[in-house]
Coordinates of N, CA, C and O in Angstrom, one line a residue:
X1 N -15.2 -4.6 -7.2 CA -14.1 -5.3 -6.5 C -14.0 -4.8 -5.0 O -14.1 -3.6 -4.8
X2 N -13.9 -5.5 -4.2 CA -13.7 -5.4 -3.0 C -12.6 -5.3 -2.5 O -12.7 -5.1 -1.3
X3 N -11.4 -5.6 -3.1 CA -10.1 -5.1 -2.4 C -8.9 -4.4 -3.5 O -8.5 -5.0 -4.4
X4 N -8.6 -3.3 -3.2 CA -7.5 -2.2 -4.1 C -6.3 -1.5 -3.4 O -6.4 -1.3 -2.2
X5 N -5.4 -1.3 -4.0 CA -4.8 -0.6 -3.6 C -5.1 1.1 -4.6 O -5.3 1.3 -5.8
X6 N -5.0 1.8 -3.7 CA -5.1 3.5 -3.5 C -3.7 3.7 -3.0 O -2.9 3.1 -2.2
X7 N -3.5 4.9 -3.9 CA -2.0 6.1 -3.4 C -2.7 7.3 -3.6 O -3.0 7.9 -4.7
X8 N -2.7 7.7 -2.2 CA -3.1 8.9 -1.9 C -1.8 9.5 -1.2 O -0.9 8.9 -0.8
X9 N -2.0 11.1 -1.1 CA -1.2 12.1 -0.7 C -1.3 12.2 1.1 O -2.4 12.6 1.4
X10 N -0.8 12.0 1.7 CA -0.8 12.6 3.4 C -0.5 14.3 3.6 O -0.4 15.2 2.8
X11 N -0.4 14.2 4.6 CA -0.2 15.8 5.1 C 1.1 16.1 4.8 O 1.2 17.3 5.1
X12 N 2.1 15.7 4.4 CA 3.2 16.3 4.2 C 3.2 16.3 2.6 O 3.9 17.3 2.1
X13 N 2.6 15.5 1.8 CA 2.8 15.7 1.0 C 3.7 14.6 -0.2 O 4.2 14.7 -1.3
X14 N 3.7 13.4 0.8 CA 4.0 11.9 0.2 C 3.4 11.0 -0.3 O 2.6 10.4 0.4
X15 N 3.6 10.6 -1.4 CA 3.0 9.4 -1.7 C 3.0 8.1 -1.0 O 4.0 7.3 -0.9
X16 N 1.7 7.9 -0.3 CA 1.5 6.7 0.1 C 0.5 5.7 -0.3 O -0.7 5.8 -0.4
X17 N 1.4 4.5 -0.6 CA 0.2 3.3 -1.4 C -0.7 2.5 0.1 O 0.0 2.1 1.0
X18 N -1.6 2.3 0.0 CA -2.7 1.8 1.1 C -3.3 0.7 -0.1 O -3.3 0.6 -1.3
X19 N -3.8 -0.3 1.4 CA -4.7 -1.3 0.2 C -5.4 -1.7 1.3 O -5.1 -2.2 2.4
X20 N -6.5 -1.6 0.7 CA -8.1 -1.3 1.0 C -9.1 -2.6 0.6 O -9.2 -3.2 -0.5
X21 N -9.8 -2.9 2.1 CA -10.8 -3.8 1.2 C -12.1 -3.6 2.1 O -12.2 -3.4 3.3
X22 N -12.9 -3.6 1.4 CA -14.7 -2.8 1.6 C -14.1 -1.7 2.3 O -14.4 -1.8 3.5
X23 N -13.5 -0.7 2.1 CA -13.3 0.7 2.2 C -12.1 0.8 3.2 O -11.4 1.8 3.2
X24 N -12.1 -0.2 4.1 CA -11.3 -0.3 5.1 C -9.8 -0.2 4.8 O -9.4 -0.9 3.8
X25 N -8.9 0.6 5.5 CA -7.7 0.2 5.3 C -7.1 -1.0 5.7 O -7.7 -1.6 6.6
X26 N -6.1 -1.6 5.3 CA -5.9 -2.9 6.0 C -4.7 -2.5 6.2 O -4.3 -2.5 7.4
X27 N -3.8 -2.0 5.3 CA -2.4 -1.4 5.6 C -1.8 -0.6 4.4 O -2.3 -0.6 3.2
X28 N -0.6 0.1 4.9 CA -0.4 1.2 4.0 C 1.5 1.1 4.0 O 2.3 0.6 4.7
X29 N 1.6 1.6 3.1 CA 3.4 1.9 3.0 C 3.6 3.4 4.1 O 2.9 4.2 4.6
X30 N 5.5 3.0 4.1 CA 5.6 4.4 4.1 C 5.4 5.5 2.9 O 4.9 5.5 1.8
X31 N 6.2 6.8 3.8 CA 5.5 8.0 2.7 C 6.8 8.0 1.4 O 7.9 7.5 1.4
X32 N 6.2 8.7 0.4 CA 7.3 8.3 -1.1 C 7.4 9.3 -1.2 O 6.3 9.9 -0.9
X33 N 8.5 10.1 -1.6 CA 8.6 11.5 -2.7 C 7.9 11.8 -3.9 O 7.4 12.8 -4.2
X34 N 7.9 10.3 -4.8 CA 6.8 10.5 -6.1 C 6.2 9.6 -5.8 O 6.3 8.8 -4.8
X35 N 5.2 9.4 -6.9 CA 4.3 8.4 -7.1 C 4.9 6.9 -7.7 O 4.6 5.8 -7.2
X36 N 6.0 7.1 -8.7 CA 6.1 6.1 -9.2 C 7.0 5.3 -7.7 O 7.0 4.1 -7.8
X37 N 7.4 5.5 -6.9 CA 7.9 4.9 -6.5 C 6.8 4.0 -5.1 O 7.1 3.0 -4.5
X38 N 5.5 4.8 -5.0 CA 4.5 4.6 -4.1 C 3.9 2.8 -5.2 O 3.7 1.6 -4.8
X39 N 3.8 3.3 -6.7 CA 3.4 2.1 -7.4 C 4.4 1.3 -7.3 O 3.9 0.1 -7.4
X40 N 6.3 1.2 -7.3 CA 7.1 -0.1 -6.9 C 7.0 -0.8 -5.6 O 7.2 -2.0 -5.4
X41 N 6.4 0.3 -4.7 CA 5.6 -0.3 -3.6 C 5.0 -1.6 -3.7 O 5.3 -2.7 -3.1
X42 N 4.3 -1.5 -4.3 CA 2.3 -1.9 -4.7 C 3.2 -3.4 -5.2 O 3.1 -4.6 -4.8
X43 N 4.2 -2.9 -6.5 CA 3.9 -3.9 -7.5 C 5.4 -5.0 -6.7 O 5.5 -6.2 -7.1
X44 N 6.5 -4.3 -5.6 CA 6.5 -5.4 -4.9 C 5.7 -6.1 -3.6 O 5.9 -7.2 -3.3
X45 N 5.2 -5.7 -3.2 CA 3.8 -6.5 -2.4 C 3.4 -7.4 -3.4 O 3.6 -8.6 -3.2
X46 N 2.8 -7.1 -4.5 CA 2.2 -8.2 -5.3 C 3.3 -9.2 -5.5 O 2.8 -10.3 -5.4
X47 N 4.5 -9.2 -5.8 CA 5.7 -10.0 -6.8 C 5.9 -10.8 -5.3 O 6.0 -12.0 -5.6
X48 N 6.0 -10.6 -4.0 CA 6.6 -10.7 -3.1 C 5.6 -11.3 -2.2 O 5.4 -12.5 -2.0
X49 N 4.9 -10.4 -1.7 CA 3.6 -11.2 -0.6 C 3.1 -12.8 -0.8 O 2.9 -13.4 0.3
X50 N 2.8 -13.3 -1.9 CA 2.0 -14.6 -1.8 C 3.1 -15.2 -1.5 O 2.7 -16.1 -0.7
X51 N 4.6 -15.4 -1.6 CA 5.6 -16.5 -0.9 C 5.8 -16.3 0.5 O 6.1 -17.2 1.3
X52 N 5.7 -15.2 0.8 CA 5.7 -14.7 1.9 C 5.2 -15.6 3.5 O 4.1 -16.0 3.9
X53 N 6.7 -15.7 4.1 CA 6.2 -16.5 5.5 C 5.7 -15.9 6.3 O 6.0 -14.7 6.4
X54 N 4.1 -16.9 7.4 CA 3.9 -16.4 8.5 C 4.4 -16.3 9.7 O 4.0 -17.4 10.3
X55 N 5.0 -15.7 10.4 CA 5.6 -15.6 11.8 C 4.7 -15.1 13.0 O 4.6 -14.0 13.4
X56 N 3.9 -16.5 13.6 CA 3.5 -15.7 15.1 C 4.2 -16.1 16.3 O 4.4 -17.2 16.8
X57 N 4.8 -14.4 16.7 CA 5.1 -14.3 18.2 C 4.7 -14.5 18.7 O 5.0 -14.4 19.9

């Protein structure tokens, strides 16, 4: 598969969900205290993003 989301740890020590496609970051959350809340992240981007308007400035 060519596009995922990853939650990896930063330097402080936060959970951050990133989503990745052919290795690249495309974009990332802010940082979380736990994990589970790095995956409510994730799982609203998925519930939320496809209705989602585009706005160009």
């Amino acid at each position: 598969m060519a596009h995922k989301f990853v939650i990896e740890q930063n330097k402080k020590g936060e959970y951050v969900a990133k989503f990745k496609y052919n290795a690249e970051t495309i974009f990332w959350t802010e940082g979380y205290t736990s994990k589970a809340s790095a995956k409510n992240a994730i799982e609203s981007v998925l519930k939320n993003g496809p209705g989602a308007a585009v706005e160009d400035a």
